[in-house]
Structures are given as structure tokens and as C-alpha cells.
Amino acid sequence: MKTGIKVLGAAGAVAGLWVGASVLSGQRVQAAMDAQVQSWQGNANSLLRLTNVSYSKRLTGATRTLNVELGCPTGDQKPLRITWRDEIEHGPFPGWRGFGAARIRSEWVLDADTQAKLNELKKGAEPFELVTYVGWNGSTDTQIRMPALAYQQQDMQFQFDGLTGRLQLDRAGHGRYEAVLPGYRVQDGKGADIVMKDVKFAGETLGPTWWVTTGKGNGSLKEMSFTGPNPADGSTRKWFALRDLQFSQTGSVENGLYTAQAEAHGKGEIAGLPLDALSVQYSLHRFRVAAYLDLITGALQDGCAGNPDPKARLATVEKSFAGLLSANPEFALDKLSVTVQGQTAHLHYRVGAQGVTDEEAKGGINPKLFQKLNVELGAEIPVPLIQTVLEKTGQALPPEALEAQINGAVERGFLERKGDRLSLAVQFKGGAATLNGKPLPIPGLTPPAMPHTDPH
């Protein structure tokens, strides 16, 4: 008898602890989700509007329902209305996956007709899944799985092979992401064929600005191509293709300024011209995150406002714009290299601002602002590659005719030549431009030359 009482007492204690832990986790999760909703709620002019939020609690779980409007109502056109539902299982062992605060399963709530049409598109029985596991320490683990879809109407065909992804974040915003897109294909029945195959990417991100891809990442692409009709003879041909692409990127935020570098390597094809090797490197420097976020937030929150006070809206945009330019930002295509039949061409450019004050940036695009812009562009290509491209595109020239055109461009200063290599260098700095090191007048910016006068 005493043993039975002890067992019942122990069971009661465990049940009490379970209920207590469930209530505690429920309170913490609801507080976090309420804060999330408050951050989403904008004004009546927002492009995304929460029209209703309900939170129904149970002992071991809860249901949150969001009614959302997307877009601006114009005339008879109503905004897109969507219902989003979160089914929440409280801890301490949500979903029996492990110890944690909650398991949140999210879904669109569709009407019967829409759901039936979606079921017809699905190639298998796999459902759409979006599940988030919340840890007691505030970490989250979100996993998404989209089913394969297939659609056909008359000659139009669309095939989507599904998508899986995962985003893990700790309380500070540090985390890891990964995604796999097996591929998709679109055909119009008239020769157009768009193909994407085997896309993968993964990486680590740093908080709290994980959404600007801080940290390191990498990915790959097996193929992306476009085949379409050839107007010349009505046949189909592959106009563009990228194959075996590998890419990587790094990013960081220091003192509120974002810096990133990325590169990609692969091969491909353009209009029947095989690209034996393709290499791209680009970078972004001193990009003020807060100013960028202000621009995006302002566009979302006031996207349906029309023009009740154009001057006030312009002042807000100019303030964010000034915040970007006054940090001396720069974007650069550091290197683009293409190799065809052993011949390699190079291209690079950079665009940035230097020394722009807040007052100068507030004036919008103006001549004073141009004085602070820096632009550089350079290109180099071997003459044999030009001839190869002309031949592949059906525009071949006799060697002597090509030489005559090149020599004319060199004589006029548009190109420089060293042996079989042609180069071009353009620079704009301090309001003045040069072409291959020589002044290049720009109408409206370059002051007219003063007439020469003889002092005698």
C-alpha cells in the first residue's frame, strides 16, 4: 500500500512539474510571439498589414492566427488576404524531439477550392512543412520542406522538384543556414525552355544582423540554362547556360558598416559560344546597415500612402540616402574573367562615393554630389578572341577589315594596344573623367575650356 502511495505521489510530482514547465514555457513563448507581432505591426499605409491577431491558449499548447493583407487596394482591386496559423506545443519536451520551450508548426490556411487545386499540383503525398523548435535559451531551429509540384496547361509546363532548408539561430543571432533546390523547369511549348538543376548553399551567420549574410557561406549550381527559338531559321538553340558553378562569400559588420566579398567559378555557354572558364569576384565596402534598413522599412510602412505629403516623404528618403553615402560606400566588380579557346578577357569596375556630407546627400542627385562620386572601369581582350566571337555569332570579318577597325579605335584614343591585347580604362573622380589617361569632357559637368589669349 505504501509503495502504491509513493508511486502515486511520484507520478503527481512529475505531473506537477510537467504542468508547471508547460505553463512556464507557454508564457515565455507567448511573450516572444507578442513582441514579434508588435515589431510587424505597421500603419494603415503599410504594404504588409496585420488585420487581426488571435492567441488561443491550452494547457500544453496554443494556436496563433494572423490575418494578413498584402498590397495596396486600388479601385476595385482588393489586396491579397492571407491567413497564417501557428500550432504551438509547449515544453518541456515539445514534439518529443528533445528538451525545449516549444515546437511551432506553421501553415497557410487556404479555402477548400484553393487547397484542392494545390493538391492537384503536388506530385506526391509530401506536405508543405515549416517547423520551428524553440530552446529554453532563446535559440531557434527552423526547418522548411516544400513538396514537388507539376503544372501543365495546354503547351505550358512547369515542374518544381521541391525545396528543403534549415536556419538555426542562437539568442544573439549567430547561426547556420542550409538549403537544397533539386531543380525546376519551365517550358512554353514554343521552344522556350528554362532549366535550373541542383542548387545548394550553406553557411554560418553572425548576429544580430544575420539577415545581411554576415559570416561565411558557400554553394554550388549544377546547371542554369535558357533555350529558345532562333529568329534566323525558326530552330531552337541554347542561348545561355551556366554549369558546374561554385561560389563562396564572406561578410561582416563593424561599427554599423557592412563589408562583403564573394567569388564564383564555373563554365558555360552564350549563343553557341562555349565558355571554357568563367570567374567572378565582387565586393561591397562601408555599407551602412541602419540606413539601408530605414529605406526598406520606410518603403514597406508607407508603400500604400500615395502622396499625402511628398516633401515629408522625400525628406525621410533623403535622410536614409544621406546615411548611406556619408559612409563612403563602394561596390566593385573586382574581376570578371572569361576564357574561350585558350583566350581570356578581363573586366572590372568599381562605383563609390568619397567625402559626401549629410547636407550634400540630402539634395538628391545634383552636380555637387557628382563631384564626390568615384567610378573606375577597365577591360582587356585579346584580338583573336574578338575574331572567335564574331565567327561564332555569324558576323566574321576578314582579318584586314578587323585590323582596320581596331587601328581606327586606337588612333582615336578609345583603345590602347600592346601586341595582340586591347585595353580600355575609364575613370571618373572629382567631377572629371579620363579615357585611357586622357581628359574626357562630360556635358554639364566638365567646365568649358577657357579661350587662349595672348598677353601681348
Tab-separated table of C-alpha atoms in Angstrom, residues 158-349:
chain	number	residue	atom	x	y	z
A	158	PHE	CA	6.124	23.769	-65.051
A	159	GLN	CA	7.991	21.278	-62.897
A	160	PHE	CA	9.324	22.108	-59.437
A	161	ASP	CA	11.320	19.401	-57.676
A	162	GLY	CA	10.825	20.649	-54.129
A	163	LEU	CA	12.934	22.563	-51.632
A	164	THR	CA	14.420	21.900	-48.210
A	165	GLY	CA	16.040	24.417	-45.912
A	166	ARG	CA	17.148	24.974	-42.346
A	167	LEU	CA	18.046	28.035	-40.269
A	168	GLN	CA	19.494	27.695	-36.764
A	169	LEU	CA	19.944	30.828	-34.637
A	170	ASP	CA	21.007	31.374	-31.061
A	171	ARG	CA	19.692	34.190	-28.902
A	172	ALA	CA	22.344	36.605	-30.197
A	173	GLY	CA	21.545	35.860	-33.838
A	174	HIS	CA	24.608	33.718	-34.591
A	175	GLY	CA	23.699	30.639	-36.541
A	176	ARG	CA	23.887	28.414	-39.562
A	177	TYR	CA	21.769	28.026	-42.685
A	178	GLU	CA	21.497	25.496	-45.491
A	179	ALA	CA	19.162	24.856	-48.403
A	180	VAL	CA	18.807	22.452	-51.317
A	181	LEU	CA	16.831	23.108	-54.505
A	182	PRO	CA	16.962	19.965	-56.690
A	183	GLY	CA	15.708	21.941	-59.652
A	184	TYR	CA	12.849	23.280	-61.721
A	185	ARG	CA	11.911	23.519	-65.382
A	186	VAL	CA	9.586	25.788	-67.369
A	187	GLN	CA	8.559	25.102	-70.989
A	188	ASP	CA	6.138	27.131	-73.100
A	189	GLY	CA	5.661	24.635	-75.945
A	190	LYS	CA	7.126	27.094	-78.464
A	191	GLY	CA	10.779	26.303	-77.923
A	192	ALA	CA	11.456	28.261	-74.732
A	193	ASP	CA	12.948	26.045	-72.032
A	194	ILE	CA	14.299	27.340	-68.691
A	195	VAL	CA	16.188	24.832	-66.540
A	196	MET	CA	17.705	25.034	-63.070
A	197	LYS	CA	19.465	21.973	-61.606
A	198	ASP	CA	20.929	21.033	-58.247
A	199	VAL	CA	21.329	24.264	-56.282
A	200	LYS	CA	22.884	24.031	-52.822
A	201	PHE	CA	24.112	26.621	-50.363
A	202	ALA	CA	25.113	26.673	-46.717
A	203	GLY	CA	26.951	28.912	-44.327
A	204	GLU	CA	27.376	30.490	-40.944
A	205	THR	CA	25.980	33.860	-39.988
A	206	LEU	CA	26.758	36.317	-37.212
A	207	GLY	CA	24.254	38.161	-35.058
A	208	PRO	CA	22.475	40.380	-34.695
A	209	THR	CA	22.497	41.315	-38.404
A	210	TRP	CA	22.380	37.724	-39.697
A	211	TRP	CA	19.917	38.752	-42.436
A	212	VAL	CA	22.668	40.589	-44.376
A	213	THR	CA	24.615	37.295	-44.637
A	214	THR	CA	27.413	38.068	-42.240
A	215	GLY	CA	29.857	35.209	-41.709
A	216	LYS	CA	30.940	32.709	-44.336
A	217	GLY	CA	28.893	30.834	-46.915
A	218	ASN	CA	29.306	28.671	-49.982
A	219	GLY	CA	27.197	26.988	-52.601
A	220	SER	CA	27.023	25.256	-55.939
A	221	LEU	CA	24.903	25.163	-59.080
A	222	LYS	CA	24.931	22.231	-61.485
A	223	GLU	CA	23.182	23.988	-64.356
A	224	MET	CA	21.119	27.035	-65.231
A	225	SER	CA	20.164	27.441	-68.878
A	226	PHE	CA	17.777	29.058	-71.311
A	227	THR	CA	16.899	27.504	-74.656
A	228	GLY	CA	14.702	29.413	-77.066
A	229	PRO	CA	13.671	29.948	-80.675
A	230	ASN	CA	16.239	31.182	-83.166
A	231	PRO	CA	14.663	34.028	-85.190
A	232	ALA	CA	17.073	33.375	-88.062
A	233	ASP	CA	15.726	29.955	-89.052
A	234	GLY	CA	12.993	29.068	-86.544
A	235	SER	CA	15.057	26.336	-84.881
A	236	THR	CA	15.785	26.205	-81.152
A	237	ARG	CA	19.176	26.861	-79.639
A	238	LYS	CA	20.727	27.256	-76.217
A	239	TRP	CA	21.163	30.980	-75.741
A	240	PHE	CA	22.655	30.917	-72.280
A	241	ALA	CA	23.996	28.358	-69.808
A	242	LEU	CA	25.998	28.231	-66.591
A	243	ARG	CA	27.400	24.882	-65.470
A	244	ASP	CA	29.326	23.496	-62.501
A	245	LEU	CA	29.299	26.814	-60.681
A	246	GLN	CA	30.951	27.020	-57.259
A	247	PHE	CA	30.587	30.166	-55.175
A	248	SER	CA	31.571	31.475	-51.762
A	249	GLN	CA	31.134	34.665	-49.761
A	250	THR	CA	32.179	36.333	-46.527
A	251	GLY	CA	30.569	39.267	-44.777
A	252	SER	CA	30.954	41.260	-41.584
A	253	VAL	CA	29.554	44.307	-39.824
A	254	GLU	CA	31.852	46.628	-37.887
A	255	ASN	CA	30.710	49.940	-36.406
A	256	GLY	CA	27.431	49.537	-38.272
A	257	LEU	CA	29.121	49.209	-41.682
A	258	TYR	CA	28.730	46.084	-43.797
A	259	THR	CA	31.612	44.670	-45.833
A	260	ALA	CA	31.419	41.593	-48.061
A	261	GLN	CA	33.449	39.682	-50.625
A	262	ALA	CA	32.232	36.944	-52.942
A	263	GLU	CA	33.502	34.893	-55.839
A	264	ALA	CA	32.193	32.283	-58.267
A	265	HIS	CA	33.864	29.938	-60.736
A	266	GLY	CA	32.399	27.728	-63.423
A	267	LYS	CA	31.857	27.393	-67.152
A	268	GLY	CA	29.032	27.973	-69.566
A	269	GLU	CA	27.780	28.970	-72.976
A	270	ILE	CA	26.396	32.094	-74.661
A	271	ALA	CA	24.612	31.849	-78.022
A	272	GLY	CA	26.586	28.774	-79.040
A	273	LEU	CA	29.905	30.180	-77.824
A	274	PRO	CA	31.433	27.792	-75.237
A	275	LEU	CA	32.871	29.491	-72.163
A	276	ASP	CA	35.692	27.200	-71.083
A	277	ALA	CA	36.092	29.075	-67.795
A	278	LEU	CA	34.182	31.822	-66.037
A	279	SER	CA	35.356	33.614	-62.897
A	280	VAL	CA	33.686	36.443	-60.969
A	281	GLN	CA	34.854	38.325	-57.884
A	282	TYR	CA	32.986	41.245	-56.338
A	283	SER	CA	32.974	43.184	-53.087
A	284	LEU	CA	30.949	45.691	-51.096
A	285	HIS	CA	32.549	48.110	-48.635
A	286	ARG	CA	31.263	50.502	-45.955
A	287	PHE	CA	27.555	49.919	-46.478
A	288	ARG	CA	25.647	51.430	-43.521
A	289	VAL	CA	23.171	48.794	-42.353
A	290	ALA	CA	20.902	51.125	-40.357
A	291	ALA	CA	20.388	53.497	-43.295
A	292	TYR	CA	19.566	50.604	-45.614
A	293	LEU	CA	17.100	49.201	-43.081
A	294	ASP	CA	15.457	52.632	-42.784
A	295	LEU	CA	14.954	52.754	-46.562
A	296	ILE	CA	13.389	49.283	-46.680
A	297	THR	CA	11.251	49.835	-43.583
A	298	GLY	CA	10.018	53.168	-44.886
A	299	ALA	CA	9.067	51.649	-48.235
A	300	LEU	CA	7.138	48.843	-46.519
A	301	GLN	CA	5.395	51.009	-43.932
A	302	ASP	CA	4.392	53.811	-46.303
A	303	GLY	CA	4.101	51.852	-49.539
A	304	CYS	CA	0.350	52.489	-49.821
A	305	ALA	CA	0.374	56.090	-48.617
A	306	GLY	CA	0.172	57.715	-52.027
A	307	ASN	CA	1.475	61.286	-51.760
A	308	PRO	CA	-0.253	62.935	-48.776
A	309	ASP	CA	2.890	64.954	-48.023
A	310	PRO	CA	5.524	64.482	-50.757
A	311	LYS	CA	8.022	66.821	-49.072
A	312	ALA	CA	7.890	64.909	-45.795
A	313	ARG	CA	8.354	61.566	-47.521
A	314	LEU	CA	11.189	62.947	-49.637
A	315	ALA	CA	12.902	64.252	-46.505
A	316	THR	CA	12.715	60.787	-44.932
A	317	VAL	CA	14.180	59.123	-48.021
A	318	GLU	CA	16.931	61.739	-48.310
A	319	LYS	CA	17.892	61.193	-44.670
A	320	SER	CA	18.383	57.457	-45.253
A	321	PHE	CA	20.119	58.132	-48.574
A	322	ALA	CA	22.488	60.530	-46.838
A	323	GLY	CA	23.219	57.874	-44.244
A	324	LEU	CA	24.335	55.523	-46.999
A	325	LEU	CA	26.512	57.962	-48.949
A	326	SER	CA	28.188	59.652	-45.985
A	327	ALA	CA	29.805	56.332	-45.031
A	328	ASN	CA	31.865	56.344	-48.278
A	329	PRO	CA	30.282	53.155	-49.705
A	330	GLU	CA	31.758	51.270	-52.630
A	331	PHE	CA	30.643	48.379	-54.813
A	332	ALA	CA	33.215	46.681	-57.010
A	333	LEU	CA	33.243	44.001	-59.642
A	334	ASP	CA	36.839	43.232	-58.810
A	335	LYS	CA	37.281	40.748	-61.620
A	336	LEU	CA	35.265	39.120	-64.375
A	337	SER	CA	37.283	36.699	-66.490
A	338	VAL	CA	36.028	34.670	-69.439
A	339	THR	CA	38.145	32.109	-71.293
A	340	VAL	CA	37.244	30.892	-74.790
A	341	GLN	CA	39.527	28.542	-76.718
A	342	GLY	CA	42.503	29.456	-74.554
A	343	GLN	CA	41.978	33.227	-74.873
A	344	THR	CA	40.952	35.171	-71.749
A	345	ALA	CA	39.212	38.537	-71.459
A	346	HIS	CA	39.004	40.595	-68.257
A	347	LEU	CA	36.618	43.256	-66.988
A	348	HIS	CA	36.489	45.175	-63.717
A	349	TYR	CA	34.762	48.258	-62.347
